[in-house]
Coordinates of C-alpha atoms in Angstrom, one line a residue:
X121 CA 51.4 35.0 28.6
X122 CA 48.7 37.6 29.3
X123 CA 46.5 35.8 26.8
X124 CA 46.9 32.7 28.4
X125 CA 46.1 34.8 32.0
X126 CA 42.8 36.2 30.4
X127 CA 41.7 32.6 29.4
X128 CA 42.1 31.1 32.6
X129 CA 40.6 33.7 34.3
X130 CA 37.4 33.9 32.2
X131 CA 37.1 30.2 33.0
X132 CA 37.0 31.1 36.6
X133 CA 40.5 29.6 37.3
X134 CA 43.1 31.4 39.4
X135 CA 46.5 30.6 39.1
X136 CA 46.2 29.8 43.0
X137 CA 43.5 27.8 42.9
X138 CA 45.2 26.1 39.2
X139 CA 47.8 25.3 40.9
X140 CA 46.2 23.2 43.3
X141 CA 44.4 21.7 41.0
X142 CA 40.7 23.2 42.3
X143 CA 38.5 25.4 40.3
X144 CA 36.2 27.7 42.5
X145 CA 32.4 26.5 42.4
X146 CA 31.2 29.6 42.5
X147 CA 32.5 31.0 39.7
X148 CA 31.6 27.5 37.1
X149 CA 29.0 28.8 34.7
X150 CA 25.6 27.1 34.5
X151 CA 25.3 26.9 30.6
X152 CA 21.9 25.0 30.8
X153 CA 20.3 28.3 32.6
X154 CA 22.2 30.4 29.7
X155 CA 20.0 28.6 27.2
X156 CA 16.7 30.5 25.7
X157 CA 13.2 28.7 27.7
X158 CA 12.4 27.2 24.1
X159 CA 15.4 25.5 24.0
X160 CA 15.0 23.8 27.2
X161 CA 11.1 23.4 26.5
X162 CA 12.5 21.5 24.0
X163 CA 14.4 19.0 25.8
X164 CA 12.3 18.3 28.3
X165 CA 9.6 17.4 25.6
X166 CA 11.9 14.5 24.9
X167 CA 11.7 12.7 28.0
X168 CA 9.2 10.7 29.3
X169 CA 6.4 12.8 31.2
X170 CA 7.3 11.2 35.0
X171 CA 11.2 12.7 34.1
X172 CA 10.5 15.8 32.8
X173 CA 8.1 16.5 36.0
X174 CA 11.0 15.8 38.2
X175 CA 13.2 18.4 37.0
X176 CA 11.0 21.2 38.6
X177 CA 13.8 20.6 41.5
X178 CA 16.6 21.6 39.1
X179 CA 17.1 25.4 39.2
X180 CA 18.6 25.4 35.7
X181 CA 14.6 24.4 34.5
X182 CA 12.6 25.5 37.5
X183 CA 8.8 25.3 36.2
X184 CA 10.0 24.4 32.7
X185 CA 7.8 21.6 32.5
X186 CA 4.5 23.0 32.3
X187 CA 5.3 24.2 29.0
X188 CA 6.1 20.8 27.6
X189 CA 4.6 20.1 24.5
X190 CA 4.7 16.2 24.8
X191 CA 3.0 14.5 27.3
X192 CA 3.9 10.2 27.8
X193 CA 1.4 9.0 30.4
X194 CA 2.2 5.2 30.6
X195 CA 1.1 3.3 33.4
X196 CA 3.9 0.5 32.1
X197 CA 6.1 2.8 33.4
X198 CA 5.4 2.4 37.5
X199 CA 5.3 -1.1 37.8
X200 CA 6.5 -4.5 36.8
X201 CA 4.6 -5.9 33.9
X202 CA 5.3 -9.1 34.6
X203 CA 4.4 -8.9 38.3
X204 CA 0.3 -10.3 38.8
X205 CA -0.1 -8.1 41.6
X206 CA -0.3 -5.4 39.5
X207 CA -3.2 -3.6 42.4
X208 CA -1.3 -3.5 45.2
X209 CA 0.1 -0.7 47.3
X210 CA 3.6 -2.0 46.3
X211 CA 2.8 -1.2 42.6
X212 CA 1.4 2.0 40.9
X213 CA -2.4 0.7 41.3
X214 CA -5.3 2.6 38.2
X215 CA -6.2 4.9 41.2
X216 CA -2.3 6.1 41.9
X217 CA -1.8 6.6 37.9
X218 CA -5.1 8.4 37.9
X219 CA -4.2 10.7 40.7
X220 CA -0.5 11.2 38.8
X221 CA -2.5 12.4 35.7
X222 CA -4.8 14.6 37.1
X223 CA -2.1 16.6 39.1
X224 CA 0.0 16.5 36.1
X225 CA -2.6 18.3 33.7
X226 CA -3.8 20.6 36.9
X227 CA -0.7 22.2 36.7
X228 CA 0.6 21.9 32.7
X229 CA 0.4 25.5 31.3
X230 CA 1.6 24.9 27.6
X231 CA -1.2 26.6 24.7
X232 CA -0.6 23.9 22.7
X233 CA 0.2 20.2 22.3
X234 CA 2.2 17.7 19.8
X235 CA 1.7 14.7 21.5
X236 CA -0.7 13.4 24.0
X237 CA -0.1 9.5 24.9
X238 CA -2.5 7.8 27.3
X239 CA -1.4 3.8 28.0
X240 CA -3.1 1.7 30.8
X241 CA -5.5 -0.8 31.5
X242 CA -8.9 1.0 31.3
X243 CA -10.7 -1.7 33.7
X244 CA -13.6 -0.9 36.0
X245 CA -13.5 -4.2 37.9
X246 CA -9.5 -3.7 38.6
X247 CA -10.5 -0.1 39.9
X248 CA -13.0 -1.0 42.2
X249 CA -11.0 -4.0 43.6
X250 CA -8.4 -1.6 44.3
X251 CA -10.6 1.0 45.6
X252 CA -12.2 -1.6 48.6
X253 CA -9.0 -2.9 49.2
X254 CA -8.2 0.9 50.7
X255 CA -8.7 1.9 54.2
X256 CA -12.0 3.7 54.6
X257 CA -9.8 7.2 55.0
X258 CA -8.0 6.5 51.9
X259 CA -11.0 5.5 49.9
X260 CA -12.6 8.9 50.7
X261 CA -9.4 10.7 49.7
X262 CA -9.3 8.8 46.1
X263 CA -13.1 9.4 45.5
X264 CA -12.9 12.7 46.3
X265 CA -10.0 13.6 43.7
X266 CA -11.7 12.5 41.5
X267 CA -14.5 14.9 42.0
X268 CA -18.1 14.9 44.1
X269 CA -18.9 11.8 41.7
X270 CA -16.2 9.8 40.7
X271 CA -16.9 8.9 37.4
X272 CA -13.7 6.3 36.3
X273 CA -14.9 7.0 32.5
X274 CA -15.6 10.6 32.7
X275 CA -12.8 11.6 34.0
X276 CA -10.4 10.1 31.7
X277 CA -12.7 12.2 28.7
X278 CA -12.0 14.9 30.3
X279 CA -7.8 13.8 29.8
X280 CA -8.6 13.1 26.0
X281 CA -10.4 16.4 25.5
X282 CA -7.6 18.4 27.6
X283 CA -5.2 17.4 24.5
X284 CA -7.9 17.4 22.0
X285 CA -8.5 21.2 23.0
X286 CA -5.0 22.1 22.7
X287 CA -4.9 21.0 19.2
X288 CA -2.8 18.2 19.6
X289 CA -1.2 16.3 16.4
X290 CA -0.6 13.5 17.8
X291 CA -2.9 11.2 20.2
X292 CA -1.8 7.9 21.4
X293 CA -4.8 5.7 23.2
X294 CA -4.3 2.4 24.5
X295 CA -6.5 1.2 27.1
X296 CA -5.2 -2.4 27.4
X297 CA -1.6 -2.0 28.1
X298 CA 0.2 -4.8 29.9
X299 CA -3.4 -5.9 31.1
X300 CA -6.2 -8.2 29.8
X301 CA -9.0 -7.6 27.7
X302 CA -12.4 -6.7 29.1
X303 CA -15.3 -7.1 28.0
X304 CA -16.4 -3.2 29.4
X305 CA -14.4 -1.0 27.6
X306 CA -13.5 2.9 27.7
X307 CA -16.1 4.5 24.8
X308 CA -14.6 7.0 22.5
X309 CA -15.5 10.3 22.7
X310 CA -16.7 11.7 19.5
X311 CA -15.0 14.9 19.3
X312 CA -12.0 12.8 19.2
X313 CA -12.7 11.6 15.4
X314 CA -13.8 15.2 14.3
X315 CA -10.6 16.9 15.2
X316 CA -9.1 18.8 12.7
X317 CA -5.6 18.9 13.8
X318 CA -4.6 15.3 14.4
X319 CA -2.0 14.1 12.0
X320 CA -1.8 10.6 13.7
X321 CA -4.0 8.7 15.7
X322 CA -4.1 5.3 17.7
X323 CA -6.8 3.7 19.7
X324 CA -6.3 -0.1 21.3
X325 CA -8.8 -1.9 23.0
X326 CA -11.5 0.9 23.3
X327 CA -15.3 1.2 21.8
X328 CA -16.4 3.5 18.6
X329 CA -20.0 4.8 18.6
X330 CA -21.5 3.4 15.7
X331 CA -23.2 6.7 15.6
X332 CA -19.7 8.8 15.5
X333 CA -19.4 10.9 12.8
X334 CA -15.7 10.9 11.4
X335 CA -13.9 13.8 10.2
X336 CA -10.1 14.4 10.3
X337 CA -9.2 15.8 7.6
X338 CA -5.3 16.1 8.4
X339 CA -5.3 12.7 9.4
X340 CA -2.2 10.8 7.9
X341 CA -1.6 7.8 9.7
X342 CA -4.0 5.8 11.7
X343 CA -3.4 2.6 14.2
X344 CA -6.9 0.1 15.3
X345 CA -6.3 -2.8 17.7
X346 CA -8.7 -4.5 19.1
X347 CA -11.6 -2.4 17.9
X348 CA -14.7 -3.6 16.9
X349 CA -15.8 -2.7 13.6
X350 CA -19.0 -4.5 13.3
X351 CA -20.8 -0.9 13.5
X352 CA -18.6 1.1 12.8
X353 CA -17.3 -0.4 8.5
X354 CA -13.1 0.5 8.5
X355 CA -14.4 2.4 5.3
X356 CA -15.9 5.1 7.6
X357 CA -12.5 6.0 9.3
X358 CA -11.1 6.0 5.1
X359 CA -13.7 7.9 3.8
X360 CA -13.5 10.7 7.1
X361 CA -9.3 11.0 6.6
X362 CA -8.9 12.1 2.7
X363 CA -5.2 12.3 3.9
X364 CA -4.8 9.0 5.0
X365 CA -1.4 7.9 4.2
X366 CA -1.0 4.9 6.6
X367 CA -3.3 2.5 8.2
X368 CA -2.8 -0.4 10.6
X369 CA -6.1 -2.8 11.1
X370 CA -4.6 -5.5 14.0
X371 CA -7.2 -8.3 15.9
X372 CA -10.1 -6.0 14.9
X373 CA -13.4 -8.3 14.6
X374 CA -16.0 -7.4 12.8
X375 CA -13.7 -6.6 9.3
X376 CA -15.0 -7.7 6.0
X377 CA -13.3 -5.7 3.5
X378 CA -10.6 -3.1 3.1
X379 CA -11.4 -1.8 -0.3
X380 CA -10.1 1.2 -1.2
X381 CA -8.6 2.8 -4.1
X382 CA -7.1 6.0 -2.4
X383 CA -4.0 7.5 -4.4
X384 CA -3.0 8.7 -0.7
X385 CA -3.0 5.7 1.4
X386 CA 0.6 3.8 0.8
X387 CA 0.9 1.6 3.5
X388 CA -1.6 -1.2 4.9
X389 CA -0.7 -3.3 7.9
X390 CA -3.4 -6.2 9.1
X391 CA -3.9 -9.0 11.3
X392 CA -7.1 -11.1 11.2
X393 CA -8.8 -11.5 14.8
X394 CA -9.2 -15.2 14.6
X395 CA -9.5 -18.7 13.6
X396 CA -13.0 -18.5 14.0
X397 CA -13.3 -15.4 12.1
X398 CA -14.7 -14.7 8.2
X399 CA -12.3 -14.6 5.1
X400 CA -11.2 -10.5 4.9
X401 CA -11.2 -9.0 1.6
X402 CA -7.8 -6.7 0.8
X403 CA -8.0 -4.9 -2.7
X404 CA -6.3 -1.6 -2.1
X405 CA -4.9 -1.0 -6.1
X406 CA -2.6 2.1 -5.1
X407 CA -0.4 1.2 -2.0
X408 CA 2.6 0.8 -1.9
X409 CA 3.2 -1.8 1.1
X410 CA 2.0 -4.4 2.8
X411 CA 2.2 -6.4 5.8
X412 CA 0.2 -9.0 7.1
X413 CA 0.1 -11.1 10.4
X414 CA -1.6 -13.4 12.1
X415 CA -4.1 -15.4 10.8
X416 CA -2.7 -14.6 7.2
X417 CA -5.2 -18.0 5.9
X418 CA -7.7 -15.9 6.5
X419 CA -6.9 -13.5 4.1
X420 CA -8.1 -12.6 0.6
X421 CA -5.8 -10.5 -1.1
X422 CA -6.5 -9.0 -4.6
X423 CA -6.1 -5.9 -6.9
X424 CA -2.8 -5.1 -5.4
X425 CA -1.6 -4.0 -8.7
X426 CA 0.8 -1.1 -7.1
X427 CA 2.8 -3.1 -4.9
X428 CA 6.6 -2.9 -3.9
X429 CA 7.0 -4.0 -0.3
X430 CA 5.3 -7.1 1.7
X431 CA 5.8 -8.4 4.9
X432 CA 4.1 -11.9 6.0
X433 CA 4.0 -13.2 9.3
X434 CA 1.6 -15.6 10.9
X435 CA 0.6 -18.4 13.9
X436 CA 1.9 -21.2 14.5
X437 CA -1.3 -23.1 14.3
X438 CA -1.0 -25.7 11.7
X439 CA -4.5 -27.2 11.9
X440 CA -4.6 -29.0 8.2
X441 CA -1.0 -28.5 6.4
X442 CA -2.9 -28.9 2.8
X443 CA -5.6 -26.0 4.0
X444 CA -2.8 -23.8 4.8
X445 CA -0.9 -24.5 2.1
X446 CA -3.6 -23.6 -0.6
X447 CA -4.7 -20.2 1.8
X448 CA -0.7 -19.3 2.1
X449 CA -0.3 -20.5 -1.5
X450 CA -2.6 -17.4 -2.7
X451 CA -1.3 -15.6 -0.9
X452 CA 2.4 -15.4 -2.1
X453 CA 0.8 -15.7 -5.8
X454 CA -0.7 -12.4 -5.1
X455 CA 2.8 -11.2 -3.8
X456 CA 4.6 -12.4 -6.8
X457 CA 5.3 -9.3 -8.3
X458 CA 6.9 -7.4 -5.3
X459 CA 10.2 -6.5 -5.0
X460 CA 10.9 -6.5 -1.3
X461 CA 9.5 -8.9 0.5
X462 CA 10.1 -9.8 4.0
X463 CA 9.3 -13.5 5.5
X464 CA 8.7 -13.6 9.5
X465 CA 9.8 -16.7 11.5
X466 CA 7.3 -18.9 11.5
X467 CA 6.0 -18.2 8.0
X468 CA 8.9 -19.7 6.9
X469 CA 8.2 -22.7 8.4
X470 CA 5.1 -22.9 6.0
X471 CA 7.9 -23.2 3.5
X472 CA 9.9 -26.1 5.3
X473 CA 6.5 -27.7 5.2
X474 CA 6.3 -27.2 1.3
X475 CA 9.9 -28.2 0.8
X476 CA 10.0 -31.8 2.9
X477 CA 6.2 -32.5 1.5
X478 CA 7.2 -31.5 -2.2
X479 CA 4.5 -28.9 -2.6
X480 CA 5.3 -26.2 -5.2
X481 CA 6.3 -22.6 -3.8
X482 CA 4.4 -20.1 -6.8
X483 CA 6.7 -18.7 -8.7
X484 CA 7.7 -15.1 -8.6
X485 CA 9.9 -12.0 -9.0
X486 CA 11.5 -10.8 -6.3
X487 CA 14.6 -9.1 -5.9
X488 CA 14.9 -8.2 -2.4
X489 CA 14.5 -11.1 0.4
X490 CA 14.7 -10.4 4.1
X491 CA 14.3 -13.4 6.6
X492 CA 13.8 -12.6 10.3
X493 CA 14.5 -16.1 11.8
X494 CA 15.7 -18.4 14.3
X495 CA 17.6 -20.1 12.0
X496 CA 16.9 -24.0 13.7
X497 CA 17.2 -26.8 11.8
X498 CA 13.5 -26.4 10.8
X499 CA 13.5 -23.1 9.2
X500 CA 16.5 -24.6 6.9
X501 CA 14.8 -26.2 4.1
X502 CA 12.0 -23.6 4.6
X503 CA 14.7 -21.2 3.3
X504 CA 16.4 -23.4 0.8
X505 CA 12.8 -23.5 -1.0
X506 CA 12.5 -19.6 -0.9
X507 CA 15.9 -19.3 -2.7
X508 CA 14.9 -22.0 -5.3
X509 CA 11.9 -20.3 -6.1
X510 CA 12.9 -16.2 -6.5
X511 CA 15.5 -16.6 -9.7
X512 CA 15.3 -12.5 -9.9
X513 CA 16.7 -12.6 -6.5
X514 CA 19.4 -10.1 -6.3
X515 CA 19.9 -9.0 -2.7
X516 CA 19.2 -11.4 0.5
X517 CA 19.3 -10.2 4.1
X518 CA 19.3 -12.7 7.0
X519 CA 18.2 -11.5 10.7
X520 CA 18.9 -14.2 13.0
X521 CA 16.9 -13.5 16.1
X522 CA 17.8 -15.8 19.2
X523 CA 16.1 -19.4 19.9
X524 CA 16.6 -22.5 19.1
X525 CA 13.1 -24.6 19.4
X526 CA 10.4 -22.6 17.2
X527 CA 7.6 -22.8 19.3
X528 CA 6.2 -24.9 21.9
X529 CA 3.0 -25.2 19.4
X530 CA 5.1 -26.2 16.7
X531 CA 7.4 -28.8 18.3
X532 CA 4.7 -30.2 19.9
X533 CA 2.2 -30.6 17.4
X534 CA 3.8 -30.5 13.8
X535 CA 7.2 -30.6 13.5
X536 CA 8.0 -34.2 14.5
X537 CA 5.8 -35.3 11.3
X538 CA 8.7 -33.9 9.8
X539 CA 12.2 -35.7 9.5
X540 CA 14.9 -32.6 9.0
X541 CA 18.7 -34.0 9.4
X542 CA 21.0 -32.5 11.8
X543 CA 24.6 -31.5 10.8
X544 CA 25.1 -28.9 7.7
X545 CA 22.4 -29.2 5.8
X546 CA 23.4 -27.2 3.0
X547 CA 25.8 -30.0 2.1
X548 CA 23.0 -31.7 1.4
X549 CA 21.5 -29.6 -1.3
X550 CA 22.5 -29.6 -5.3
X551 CA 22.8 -27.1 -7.5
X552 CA 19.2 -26.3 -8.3
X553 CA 19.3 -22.2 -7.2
X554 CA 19.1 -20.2 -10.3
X555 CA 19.4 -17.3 -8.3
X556 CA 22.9 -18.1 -6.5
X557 CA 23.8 -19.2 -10.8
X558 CA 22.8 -16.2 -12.3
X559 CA 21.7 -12.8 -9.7
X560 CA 22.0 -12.8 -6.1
X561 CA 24.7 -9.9 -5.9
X562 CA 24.5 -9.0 -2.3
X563 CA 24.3 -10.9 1.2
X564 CA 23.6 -9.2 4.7
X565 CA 23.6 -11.5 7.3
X566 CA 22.6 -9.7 11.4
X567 CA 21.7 -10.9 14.0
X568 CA 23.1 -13.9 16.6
X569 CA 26.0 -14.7 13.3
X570 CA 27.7 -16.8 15.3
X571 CA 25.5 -19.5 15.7
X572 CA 26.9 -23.0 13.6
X573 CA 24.0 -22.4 11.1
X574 CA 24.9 -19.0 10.6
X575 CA 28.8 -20.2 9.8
X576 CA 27.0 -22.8 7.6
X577 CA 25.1 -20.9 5.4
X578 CA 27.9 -17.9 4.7
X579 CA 30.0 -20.9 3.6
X580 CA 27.2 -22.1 1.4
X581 CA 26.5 -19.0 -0.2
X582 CA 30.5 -18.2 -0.4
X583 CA 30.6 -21.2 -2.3
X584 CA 27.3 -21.5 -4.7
X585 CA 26.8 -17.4 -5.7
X586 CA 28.6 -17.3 -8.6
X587 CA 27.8 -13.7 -9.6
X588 CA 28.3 -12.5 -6.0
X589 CA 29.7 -8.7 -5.2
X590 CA 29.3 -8.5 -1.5
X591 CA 28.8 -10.6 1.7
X592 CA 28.6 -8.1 4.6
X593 CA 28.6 -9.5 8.3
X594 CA 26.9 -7.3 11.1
X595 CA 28.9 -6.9 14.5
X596 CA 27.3 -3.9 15.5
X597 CA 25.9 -3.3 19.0
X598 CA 22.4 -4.7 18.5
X599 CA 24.1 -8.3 17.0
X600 CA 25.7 -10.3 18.7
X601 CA 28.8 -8.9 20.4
X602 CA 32.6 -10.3 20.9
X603 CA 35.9 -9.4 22.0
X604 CA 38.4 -8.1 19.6
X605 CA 40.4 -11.4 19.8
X606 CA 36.6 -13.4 19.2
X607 CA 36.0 -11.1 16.2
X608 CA 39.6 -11.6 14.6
X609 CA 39.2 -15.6 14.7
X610 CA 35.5 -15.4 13.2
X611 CA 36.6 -13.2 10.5
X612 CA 40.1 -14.8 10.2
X613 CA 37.4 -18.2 9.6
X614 CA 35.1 -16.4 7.4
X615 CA 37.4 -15.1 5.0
X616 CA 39.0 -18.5 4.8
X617 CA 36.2 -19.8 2.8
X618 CA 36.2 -20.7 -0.6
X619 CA 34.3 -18.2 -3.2
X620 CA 32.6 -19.1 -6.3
X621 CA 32.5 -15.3 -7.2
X622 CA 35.9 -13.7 -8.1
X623 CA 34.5 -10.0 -7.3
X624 CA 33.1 -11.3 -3.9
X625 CA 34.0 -9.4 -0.9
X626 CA 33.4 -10.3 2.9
X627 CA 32.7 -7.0 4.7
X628 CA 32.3 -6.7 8.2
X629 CA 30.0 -3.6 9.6
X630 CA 29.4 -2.6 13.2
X631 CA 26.4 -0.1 12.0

């Protein structure tokens, strides 16, 4: 009894108070004010910037903030991206964002930083719009923030070198946003590419001195989008990071050739600019994955000798389907010898194309096939001819993302040409899948799986996959969710089907 006594009383309960069910506010502990400044440093690193800055009103953090090691400045974050009146005094305009960074730096007091992200629209015309749209008092107030001369360009340098200086790891520049491009953009400050601390570095949409010397010699991974590289060869970034692990080239014009033989760099992702771009040159002999995107026809791939993972995505422009098929064609020859290999939406439809036109898909090894699709009627035979051709195929996932019509391109332009029957059109489709006969072992299917075609093709694959071990449905929270009862009658359905495999297993995961 006297234990029981201490225990409420330490817990700032009196048996008065207990028994009327009220416990005394002021004795309740604050544990968040028990815990050491670092700890709480720490936690407020993790939220976004604008949040963190807000808890100064807390007591349990007070001035915490200003020790934060991360700092999130996204402009995304104060307005409605799909809204057009992005420069209005309902909206966060450039010069409100500009004035919210400034204060914020003013009064940060941390001696170093990890992470220093920058994201809006660097755009002088927007500004100045903004700026005479003002009253005459509030223009003076704006200009004069921002110094004696207001320099829109200087002073977001200064930002950049405020992290730069406090030996950040991390920097995160992207001065497009949710906006448009401009043909006046932000120039790069060259300090930024000597820095011998970064560990990771992205720039979007901003301008590289073709003078810039480049030097970062702890430099892992490194992000370009929309940077022009005419001046400034992609080589000069490899040569200047000797610890470049990672490298992302997306809608960059100007790129010839990425040819490097690096032991370091593993991963390459790339996206050609344009249609009405040159052929780019990819022999990198040591990495270990790939993806491409985009305009993939424009790409020359060779010499990729070391190579386990792929990813190919592309447009839906299908100007000439023979063109494409040759570019696309070369392509997945070069990719032959992958294991993994991961086919986006509509570069399966080159496949359907292949498939109802009786083109030959190249043949190759791969044992690991993930599909990200809409799984329409038009991606079917697409998929059918990727299962005909991969006869080492052991393991097959299947993301179904939602939609139902490709693209408005696509169903427009192309895909009428093509005559794809509705119903189940795996009924249709003979026994011609060596892989299904004599490998294919394990089957993931995410995603929306209750779609008809979803139903269709676990059936199919039930059915055909004769060496099959396990058929694993996902219900987790980022597929497609249903009540208990919902999930017991498409189970109760699935597990109803007939299996070709005696050791097959349906499995149903909500990871």
């Amino acid at each position: 009894m006297e234990q029981r006594r201490d225990l409420d009383e330490d817990y700032g309960i009196s048996r008065r108070n207990k028994a009327k069910g009220v416990v005394e506010n002021e004795q309740q502990v604050d544990r968040i004010k028990d815990l050491p400044d670092s700890i709480l440093i720490h936690i407020l690193s993790l939220l976004p910037t604008r949040d963190a800055v807000r808890t100064l009103i807390i007591p349990s953090f007070g001035g915490l903030w200003a020790s934060i090691y991360n700092l999130d400045f996204d402009w995304c974050l104060f307005h409605d991206c799909s809204n057009n009146l992005l420069y209005t005094r309902e909206g966060c305009g450039l010069l409100r964002f500009a004035e919210y960074v400034r204060h914020t730096l003013a009064f940060h007091r941390g001696p170093k930083i990890c992470k220093f992200c920058l994201r809006f629209e660097f755009s002088i015309y927007h500004l100045l719009d903004e700026l005479m749209s003002l009253e005459p008092e509030e223009q003076g107030v704006m200009i004069g923030a921002g110094g004696a001369r207001f320099t829109y360009a200087g002073e977001v340098t200064r930002w950049i070198e405020f992290a730069v200086s406090r030996n950040a790891k991390i920097l995160d520049l992207d001065f497009l946003a949710c906006g448009s491009l401009s043909s006046t953009k932000y120039e790069l400050p060259g300090f930024v590419l000597q820095s011998s601390f970064l560990t990771e570095l992205k720039l979007v949409s901003c301008d590289v001195n073709s003078s810039a010397k480049i030097v970062m010699r702890a430099l892992k991974v490194l992000y370009l989008k929309e940077i022009a590289l005419n001046d400034v060869p992609i080589m000069n970034f490899i040569d200047g990071s000797p610890e470049l692990e990672s490298l992302t080239v997306l809608d960059c014009h100007g790129l010839r050739e990425l040819n490097c033989g690096s032991h370091k760099l593993r991963s390459v992702m790339i996206a050609p600019p344009g249609c009405d771009e040159p052929e780019v040159k990819v022999a990198c002999p040591n990495i270990k994955s790939l993806a491409i995107s985009g305009w993939v026809e424009l790409l020359e791939l060779e010499n990729l000798s070391s190579l386990q993972d792929a990813s190919v995505d592309c447009y839906d422009c299908f100007a000439s389907e023979h063109l494409d098929y040759f570019a696309v064609q070369k392509i997945l020859e070069e990719l032959h010898q992958v294991k993994v290999l991961t086919m986006h939406d509509r570069a399966i439809l080159f496949l359907t194309v292949w498939e109802s036109t009786n083109l030959p898909c190249p043949s190759n090894s791969w044992q690991h096939l993930i599909l990200r699709t809409m799984l329409t009627k038009w991606h079917l035979p697409g998929i059918a001819k990727l299962l005909r051709s991969s006869p080492s195929l052991e393991m097959l996932d299947i993301h179904i993302i939602p939609g139902e019509v490709p693209s408005i391109v696509a169903q427009e332009d192309w895909l009428p040409l093509y005559n794809i029957r509705e119903g189940n059109y795996w009924d249709s489709q003979d026994g011609s899948f060596g892989c299904l006969t004599d490998s294919l072992r394990i089957v993931r299917i995410s995603g929306d799986i209750t779609k008809d075609r979803a139903i269709q093709i676990v059936q199919f694959l039930l059915r055909k996959a004769l060496v099959l071990q396990k058929l694993v449905i996902c219900t987790g929270p980022n597929d497609c969710s249903m009540a208990a009862e919902e999930l017991k009658e498409f189970s109760d359905k699935l597990l109803s089907f007939p299996r070709g495999s005696p050791q097959a297993v349906v499995l149903f995961s909500d990871e």
